[in-house]
Structures are given as structure tokens and as C-alpha cells.
């Protein structure tokens, strides 16, 4: 039903303002029956930070900010869904328009600014699905007007520990002024210490919920040295690379739109985010798994991310341009690649190209 809806309505969606199209997509997933995708074949399964993922293709944060449709998305075939970013208190985000499609580039620019219904509403929805199958991570952030941003993260860890499969500490959105400063070594160390402390406090009865860090693709390589160093010292469970970029690649065709402020995602982010993934892989030295995000919209881009160092994948913009069917297409291509070689294991592909990629010239 949803895939038929997907095919028939693409043109209709395209005629809408991007934010209205998004709201309609959420409504459709909430109220229309979603047939369950066939079970994934065993070789697509991934074990990471104590969780068993049926397949490595996840939905990135920002689509289901308020945890309204996580189960429908899992039924569509995603191996995991990340809800949020959630902030302690509800907030409206930036003035509209704040979401733009760069159709000629298959890119998106957003400056939403953490619009969300707040922790209480999101928590209630996750409590309602508690015990249901499927991995649902919670991406957490600070309120824009918070006087103690680190405290916001710590409180959210305690609030969601019993219902989150894992946490993502988002310090990389470009749309909350100053948020990305939390990536600086000393502040990051303090943030992670308090977050992991909160995780320990809320552990009773729930086990230790994995904590991942989501970084910007725009950090310098010397910042990345520090970030990976701090993450290793504090023993985070993984790093997600990465969020949207404030850069504008020279090859962009939608030049007018590209001048909109905000974070760029989709195809034009692929090269930069894959380079940063490889750079993180060579620095992490296997200390924890990495999640590759940015411009995945096909089997080939998914495989390239794994070879650059990703154990798990996430996508968002690819679904805007290719529809929800892109998930099953990617999974079929991964399964075919495994049949062609790689000793039938995704694990044997991870990071194979990282060294080569880090030696290439910097993406323009
Ligand atoms: C409209 C939109 C909203 C987003 N909101 C969030 C968010 O709330 N938190 C977050 O960590 N990332 C957010 N992201 C970033 C995505 O999770 C992802 O990191 C980025 O879009 C790159 O992946 P993609 O090229 O597959 O879209 C958002 C992206 C888009 C396009």
C-alpha cells in the first residue's frame, strides 16, 4: 500500500512545500497500512554495541523527530530507526521557510533548528511501543535557550534510558547557534563524562544503553584527532559521521538555492562525509564501530560507505529523492555484493578502502 502510495504520489509531493510534504509523509505512515517487508537474510545481520541489527540500513535522525512512525519505518525494512533530535522542552525551531530541496543536485538544505514536541511527548510514545521488536535509537540535543546545555543531555539520558535502544549525542547540528562548539576537546570531554555518568545512574534494571556521538563533517582533521581521542578515552560506543554540512561544494548546480543558510545533505554531501568517515576509521583503530551517513541513495553508495569504514549506515535525503523503496534496493544490492565475494560477510568489507580514501585529494 505504502509503496503504491509512494509511486503514485511522488509528483504530488513534489508540488508541495517541502515541509508540508514531510508532514504528509508522516501522516501517511501513521494512518495507512504498511505491509511488513520480508525478513532479512541472515548475512545482512550486523552485531554492534551489544545490539543485533537485522540489516545495516538505518533511518537517520530528523525524519521522525517526535517518534510518531518508528514502527511503520521498521516495517518498511529499515534495520533501525533513530528518532529525534529531542530536546528537554518542546520548541518551535526557526521561522519558515527553513527546508529547501536542491532538485538538480539531489540535495536538501535545512535550518529547522530542533523543532520538536519535547521529551515528555516523545517519551510517552516510546513507552507505548516498549517491548515491540526493532531497534529505535534516541537522538538527543539541547534546547536553544538552555542555560546549561550539558545538563540537558544528561537529563535526557536519564529520562529515556529505559526506552532507548541506544542514544545519539548530537553535537553537530549547524542550526542551533554554538551547539557545534561542544565538539571542542575539553567541553566534549566534560559532556561525555556527564552523559556517561547519567547512563551509569540510570542503568539499574535497564543494562547500559549504548551512547554514540554524532559529529559534523566540517570539523578540521586536528579537531577530529581530539574528538576521536576523547571518544576513545571515555569509551563511547560509536561515532556517527555525520551531520549536514555548512560547506557548499563547488559542483552544486542549484546555485541560487545553495545560498540558503543551513545544513546541506544528500548527494552533494557524499564525498565529504565519506572522506571524514575514512579519516575517523583510521583514527579509531577499531576501538568502536562507526555509522556512515551522508548521501547514501543506492547500493553502490552504501557499499562505498562500508568500505570507507562504516559498520552501520543511515540515510534521510536519499529517501526524499528515491522514495522508501530505496531501502530494499540497497539491501538487495548488499546481498548481491556478498554473493559475489567478501566471504559472505559485510564485516570483511569494513574499512577496506579507508587508507586509499584518506590519501586522495580533499573533496572540492
Ligand atoms: C530535514 C532534515 C532534518 C534533520 N534533522 C536532524 C536532527 O534533528 N538531528 C540530527 O542529528 N540530524 C538531523 N538531520 C541530519 C541527518 O540525520 C543526516 O545526518 C544528514 O541528512 C545526512 O544524511 P543524508 O545525506 O542521507 O540526508 C536532518 C537532515 C534533514 C535533511
JSON list of N, CA and C in Angstrom, two decimals, residues 287-332:
[
{"chain": "A", "resi": 287, "resn": "UNK", "atom": "N", "xyz": [38.44, 0.80, 17.81]},
{"chain": "A", "resi": 287, "resn": "UNK", "atom": "CA", "xyz": [38.00, 0.95, 19.21]},
{"chain": "A", "resi": 287, "resn": "UNK", "atom": "C", "xyz": [36.49, 0.86, 19.34]},
{"chain": "A", "resi": 288, "resn": "UNK", "atom": "N", "xyz": [35.78, 1.33, 18.34]},
{"chain": "A", "resi": 288, "resn": "UNK", "atom": "CA", "xyz": [34.32, 1.25, 18.34]},
{"chain": "A", "resi": 288, "resn": "UNK", "atom": "C", "xyz": [33.83, 1.29, 16.89]},
{"chain": "A", "resi": 289, "resn": "UNK", "atom": "N", "xyz": [32.60, 0.80, 16.65]},
{"chain": "A", "resi": 289, "resn": "UNK", "atom": "CA", "xyz": [32.09, 0.84, 15.28]},
{"chain": "A", "resi": 289, "resn": "UNK", "atom": "C", "xyz": [31.64, 2.25, 14.87]},
{"chain": "A", "resi": 290, "resn": "UNK", "atom": "N", "xyz": [31.62, 2.48, 13.57]},
{"chain": "A", "resi": 290, "resn": "UNK", "atom": "CA", "xyz": [31.20, 3.77, 13.02]},
{"chain": "A", "resi": 290, "resn": "UNK", "atom": "C", "xyz": [29.91, 3.63, 12.22]},
{"chain": "A", "resi": 291, "resn": "UNK", "atom": "N", "xyz": [29.12, 4.68, 12.25]},
{"chain": "A", "resi": 291, "resn": "UNK", "atom": "CA", "xyz": [27.90, 4.73, 11.45]},
{"chain": "A", "resi": 291, "resn": "UNK", "atom": "C", "xyz": [28.13, 5.74, 10.33]},
{"chain": "A", "resi": 292, "resn": "UNK", "atom": "N", "xyz": [28.02, 5.30, 9.09]},
{"chain": "A", "resi": 292, "resn": "UNK", "atom": "CA", "xyz": [28.27, 6.17, 7.93]},
{"chain": "A", "resi": 292, "resn": "UNK", "atom": "C", "xyz": [26.97, 6.78, 7.43]},
{"chain": "A", "resi": 293, "resn": "UNK", "atom": "N", "xyz": [26.92, 8.10, 7.34]},
{"chain": "A", "resi": 293, "resn": "UNK", "atom": "CA", "xyz": [25.73, 8.84, 6.90]},
{"chain": "A", "resi": 293, "resn": "UNK", "atom": "C", "xyz": [26.14, 9.97, 5.99]},
{"chain": "A", "resi": 294, "resn": "UNK", "atom": "N", "xyz": [25.34, 10.24, 4.96]},
{"chain": "A", "resi": 294, "resn": "UNK", "atom": "CA", "xyz": [25.61, 11.37, 4.09]},
{"chain": "A", "resi": 294, "resn": "UNK", "atom": "C", "xyz": [25.61, 10.94, 2.64]},
{"chain": "A", "resi": 295, "resn": "UNK", "atom": "N", "xyz": [24.48, 11.20, 1.97]},
{"chain": "A", "resi": 295, "resn": "UNK", "atom": "CA", "xyz": [24.42, 10.95, 0.54]},
{"chain": "A", "resi": 295, "resn": "UNK", "atom": "C", "xyz": [24.24, 9.52, 0.11]},
{"chain": "A", "resi": 296, "resn": "UNK", "atom": "N", "xyz": [23.82, 8.64, 1.01]},
{"chain": "A", "resi": 296, "resn": "UNK", "atom": "CA", "xyz": [23.55, 7.26, 0.59]},
{"chain": "A", "resi": 296, "resn": "UNK", "atom": "C", "xyz": [22.20, 7.22, -0.12]},
{"chain": "A", "resi": 297, "resn": "UNK", "atom": "N", "xyz": [22.20, 6.75, -1.38]},
{"chain": "A", "resi": 297, "resn": "UNK", "atom": "CA", "xyz": [20.93, 6.68, -2.11]},
{"chain": "A", "resi": 297, "resn": "UNK", "atom": "C", "xyz": [20.91, 5.50, -3.09]},
{"chain": "A", "resi": 298, "resn": "UNK", "atom": "N", "xyz": [21.80, 4.52, -2.87]},
{"chain": "A", "resi": 298, "resn": "UNK", "atom": "CA", "xyz": [21.90, 3.38, -3.78]},
{"chain": "A", "resi": 298, "resn": "UNK", "atom": "C", "xyz": [22.75, 2.29, -3.12]},
{"chain": "A", "resi": 299, "resn": "UNK", "atom": "N", "xyz": [22.75, 1.12, -3.75]},
{"chain": "A", "resi": 299, "resn": "UNK", "atom": "CA", "xyz": [23.62, 0.06, -3.26]},
{"chain": "A", "resi": 299, "resn": "UNK", "atom": "C", "xyz": [25.09, 0.47, -3.35]},
{"chain": "A", "resi": 300, "resn": "UNK", "atom": "N", "xyz": [25.44, 1.13, -4.46]},
{"chain": "A", "resi": 300, "resn": "UNK", "atom": "CA", "xyz": [26.86, 1.49, -4.66]},
{"chain": "A", "resi": 300, "resn": "UNK", "atom": "C", "xyz": [27.34, 2.47, -3.59]},
{"chain": "A", "resi": 301, "resn": "UNK", "atom": "N", "xyz": [26.50, 3.48, -3.26]},
{"chain": "A", "resi": 301, "resn": "UNK", "atom": "CA", "xyz": [26.94, 4.44, -2.24]},
{"chain": "A", "resi": 301, "resn": "UNK", "atom": "C", "xyz": [26.99, 3.77, -0.86]},
{"chain": "A", "resi": 302, "resn": "UNK", "atom": "N", "xyz": [26.08, 2.83, -0.62]},
{"chain": "A", "resi": 302, "resn": "UNK", "atom": "CA", "xyz": [26.08, 2.11, 0.66]},
{"chain": "A", "resi": 302, "resn": "UNK", "atom": "C", "xyz": [27.37, 1.28, 0.80]},
{"chain": "A", "resi": 303, "resn": "UNK", "atom": "N", "xyz": [27.72, 0.58, -0.27]},
{"chain": "A", "resi": 303, "resn": "UNK", "atom": "CA", "xyz": [28.93, -0.25, -0.24]},
{"chain": "A", "resi": 303, "resn": "UNK", "atom": "C", "xyz": [30.17, 0.62, -0.08]},
{"chain": "A", "resi": 304, "resn": "UNK", "atom": "N", "xyz": [30.17, 1.79, -0.75]},
{"chain": "A", "resi": 304, "resn": "UNK", "atom": "CA", "xyz": [31.31, 2.70, -0.61]},
{"chain": "A", "resi": 304, "resn": "UNK", "atom": "C", "xyz": [31.48, 3.15, 0.84]},
{"chain": "A", "resi": 305, "resn": "UNK", "atom": "N", "xyz": [30.37, 3.41, 1.53]},
{"chain": "A", "resi": 305, "resn": "UNK", "atom": "CA", "xyz": [30.46, 3.82, 2.94]},
{"chain": "A", "resi": 305, "resn": "UNK", "atom": "C", "xyz": [31.04, 2.70, 3.80]},
{"chain": "A", "resi": 306, "resn": "UNK", "atom": "N", "xyz": [30.59, 1.47, 3.53]},
{"chain": "A", "resi": 306, "resn": "UNK", "atom": "CA", "xyz": [31.11, 0.35, 4.34]},
{"chain": "A", "resi": 306, "resn": "UNK", "atom": "C", "xyz": [32.61, 0.20, 4.09]},
{"chain": "A", "resi": 307, "resn": "UNK", "atom": "N", "xyz": [33.01, 0.31, 2.84]},
{"chain": "A", "resi": 307, "resn": "UNK", "atom": "CA", "xyz": [34.45, 0.18, 2.54]},
{"chain": "A", "resi": 307, "resn": "UNK", "atom": "C", "xyz": [35.26, 1.34, 3.10]},
{"chain": "A", "resi": 308, "resn": "UNK", "atom": "N", "xyz": [34.60, 2.49, 3.31]},
{"chain": "A", "resi": 308, "resn": "UNK", "atom": "CA", "xyz": [35.29, 3.63, 3.92]},
{"chain": "A", "resi": 308, "resn": "UNK", "atom": "C", "xyz": [35.39, 3.48, 5.43]},
{"chain": "A", "resi": 309, "resn": "UNK", "atom": "N", "xyz": [34.62, 2.53, 6.01]},
{"chain": "A", "resi": 309, "resn": "UNK", "atom": "CA", "xyz": [34.77, 2.30, 7.45]},
{"chain": "A", "resi": 309, "resn": "UNK", "atom": "C", "xyz": [33.49, 2.13, 8.25]},
{"chain": "A", "resi": 310, "resn": "UNK", "atom": "N", "xyz": [32.34, 2.14, 7.57]},
{"chain": "A", "resi": 310, "resn": "UNK", "atom": "CA", "xyz": [31.07, 2.08, 8.31]},
{"chain": "A", "resi": 310, "resn": "UNK", "atom": "C", "xyz": [30.66, 0.64, 8.63]},
{"chain": "A", "resi": 311, "resn": "UNK", "atom": "N", "xyz": [30.29, 0.41, 9.87]},
{"chain": "A", "resi": 311, "resn": "UNK", "atom": "CA", "xyz": [29.69, -0.88, 10.26]},
{"chain": "A", "resi": 311, "resn": "UNK", "atom": "C", "xyz": [28.18, -0.81, 10.03]},
{"chain": "A", "resi": 312, "resn": "UNK", "atom": "N", "xyz": [27.61, 0.39, 10.28]},
{"chain": "A", "resi": 312, "resn": "UNK", "atom": "CA", "xyz": [26.18, 0.62, 10.07]},
{"chain": "A", "resi": 312, "resn": "UNK", "atom": "C", "xyz": [26.01, 1.85, 9.19]},
{"chain": "A", "resi": 313, "resn": "UNK", "atom": "N", "xyz": [24.83, 1.97, 8.58]},
{"chain": "A", "resi": 313, "resn": "UNK", "atom": "CA", "xyz": [24.55, 3.08, 7.66]},
{"chain": "A", "resi": 313, "resn": "UNK", "atom": "C", "xyz": [23.27, 3.78, 8.09]},
{"chain": "A", "resi": 314, "resn": "UNK", "atom": "N", "xyz": [23.15, 5.05, 7.74]},
{"chain": "A", "resi": 314, "resn": "UNK", "atom": "CA", "xyz": [21.87, 5.75, 7.88]},
{"chain": "A", "resi": 314, "resn": "UNK", "atom": "C", "xyz": [21.66, 6.63, 6.66]},
{"chain": "A", "resi": 315, "resn": "UNK", "atom": "N", "xyz": [20.40, 6.87, 6.35]},
{"chain": "A", "resi": 315, "resn": "UNK", "atom": "CA", "xyz": [20.09, 7.80, 5.27]},
{"chain": "A", "resi": 315, "resn": "UNK", "atom": "C", "xyz": [18.81, 8.57, 5.59]},
{"chain": "A", "resi": 316, "resn": "UNK", "atom": "N", "xyz": [18.70, 9.73, 4.99]},
{"chain": "A", "resi": 316, "resn": "UNK", "atom": "CA", "xyz": [17.48, 10.53, 5.06]},
{"chain": "A", "resi": 316, "resn": "UNK", "atom": "C", "xyz": [17.17, 11.08, 3.67]},
{"chain": "A", "resi": 317, "resn": "UNK", "atom": "N", "xyz": [18.04, 11.95, 3.14]},
{"chain": "A", "resi": 317, "resn": "UNK", "atom": "CA", "xyz": [17.73, 12.63, 1.87]},
{"chain": "A", "resi": 317, "resn": "UNK", "atom": "C", "xyz": [17.51, 11.65, 0.73]},
{"chain": "A", "resi": 318, "resn": "UNK", "atom": "N", "xyz": [18.21, 10.53, 0.73]},
{"chain": "A", "resi": 318, "resn": "UNK", "atom": "CA", "xyz": [18.04, 9.51, -0.32]},
{"chain": "A", "resi": 318, "resn": "UNK", "atom": "C", "xyz": [16.60, 9.04, -0.40]},
{"chain": "A", "resi": 319, "resn": "UNK", "atom": "N", "xyz": [15.92, 9.03, 0.75]},
{"chain": "A", "resi": 319, "resn": "UNK", "atom": "CA", "xyz": [14.52, 8.60, 0.76]},
{"chain": "A", "resi": 319, "resn": "UNK", "atom": "C", "xyz": [13.62, 9.69, 0.15]},
{"chain": "A", "resi": 320, "resn": "UNK", "atom": "N", "xyz": [14.03, 10.95, 0.30]},
{"chain": "A", "resi": 320, "resn": "UNK", "atom": "CA", "xyz": [13.26, 12.05, -0.29]},
{"chain": "A", "resi": 320, "resn": "UNK", "atom": "C", "xyz": [13.26, 11.92, -1.82]},
{"chain": "A", "resi": 321, "resn": "UNK", "atom": "N", "xyz": [14.43, 11.61, -2.37]},
{"chain": "A", "resi": 321, "resn": "UNK", "atom": "CA", "xyz": [14.55, 11.58, -3.84]},
{"chain": "A", "resi": 321, "resn": "UNK", "atom": "C", "xyz": [14.22, 10.24, -4.46]},
{"chain": "A", "resi": 322, "resn": "UNK", "atom": "N", "xyz": [14.46, 9.16, -3.71]},
{"chain": "A", "resi": 322, "resn": "UNK", "atom": "CA", "xyz": [14.28, 7.84, -4.31]},
{"chain": "A", "resi": 322, "resn": "UNK", "atom": "C", "xyz": [13.05, 7.10, -3.78]},
{"chain": "A", "resi": 323, "resn": "UNK", "atom": "N", "xyz": [12.39, 7.68, -2.75]},
{"chain": "A", "resi": 323, "resn": "UNK", "atom": "CA", "xyz": [11.24, 7.02, -2.16]},
{"chain": "A", "resi": 323, "resn": "UNK", "atom": "C", "xyz": [11.67, 5.95, -1.16]},
{"chain": "A", "resi": 324, "resn": "UNK", "atom": "N", "xyz": [10.69, 5.38, -0.46]},
{"chain": "A", "resi": 324, "resn": "UNK", "atom": "CA", "xyz": [11.03, 4.42, 0.61]},
{"chain": "A", "resi": 324, "resn": "UNK", "atom": "C", "xyz": [11.59, 3.12, 0.04]},
{"chain": "A", "resi": 325, "resn": "UNK", "atom": "N", "xyz": [11.33, 2.86, -1.25]},
{"chain": "A", "resi": 325, "resn": "UNK", "atom": "CA", "xyz": [11.81, 1.63, -1.88]},
{"chain": "A", "resi": 325, "resn": "UNK", "atom": "C", "xyz": [13.33, 1.55, -1.91]},
{"chain": "A", "resi": 326, "resn": "UNK", "atom": "N", "xyz": [14.00, 2.68, -1.69]},
{"chain": "A", "resi": 326, "resn": "UNK", "atom": "CA", "xyz": [15.46, 2.69, -1.75]},
{"chain": "A", "resi": 326, "resn": "UNK", "atom": "C", "xyz": [16.07, 1.75, -0.70]},
{"chain": "A", "resi": 327, "resn": "UNK", "atom": "N", "xyz": [15.37, 1.55, 0.42]},
{"chain": "A", "resi": 327, "resn": "UNK", "atom": "CA", "xyz": [15.91, 0.69, 1.48]},
{"chain": "A", "resi": 327, "resn": "UNK", "atom": "C", "xyz": [16.04, -0.74, 0.98]},
{"chain": "A", "resi": 328, "resn": "UNK", "atom": "N", "xyz": [14.96, -1.24, 0.38]},
{"chain": "A", "resi": 328, "resn": "UNK", "atom": "CA", "xyz": [15.02, -2.62, -0.09]},
{"chain": "A", "resi": 328, "resn": "UNK", "atom": "C", "xyz": [15.97, -2.78, -1.26]},
{"chain": "A", "resi": 329, "resn": "UNK", "atom": "N", "xyz": [16.07, -1.74, -2.09]},
{"chain": "A", "resi": 329, "resn": "UNK", "atom": "CA", "xyz": [17.04, -1.78, -3.19]},
{"chain": "A", "resi": 329, "resn": "UNK", "atom": "C", "xyz": [18.47, -1.90, -2.65]},
{"chain": "A", "resi": 330, "resn": "UNK", "atom": "N", "xyz": [18.77, -1.10, -1.64]},
{"chain": "A", "resi": 330, "resn": "UNK", "atom": "CA", "xyz": [20.13, -1.15, -1.07]},
{"chain": "A", "resi": 330, "resn": "UNK", "atom": "C", "xyz": [20.41, -2.52, -0.46]},
{"chain": "A", "resi": 331, "resn": "UNK", "atom": "N", "xyz": [19.42, -3.04, 0.25]},
{"chain": "A", "resi": 331, "resn": "UNK", "atom": "CA", "xyz": [19.63, -4.36, 0.88]},
{"chain": "A", "resi": 331, "resn": "UNK", "atom": "C", "xyz": [19.86, -5.44, -0.18]},
{"chain": "A", "resi": 332, "resn": "UNK", "atom": "N", "xyz": [19.09, -5.38, -1.26]},
{"chain": "A", "resi": 332, "resn": "UNK", "atom": "CA", "xyz": [19.27, -6.38, -2.33]},
{"chain": "A", "resi": 332, "resn": "UNK", "atom": "C", "xyz": [20.67, -6.25, -2.93]}
]
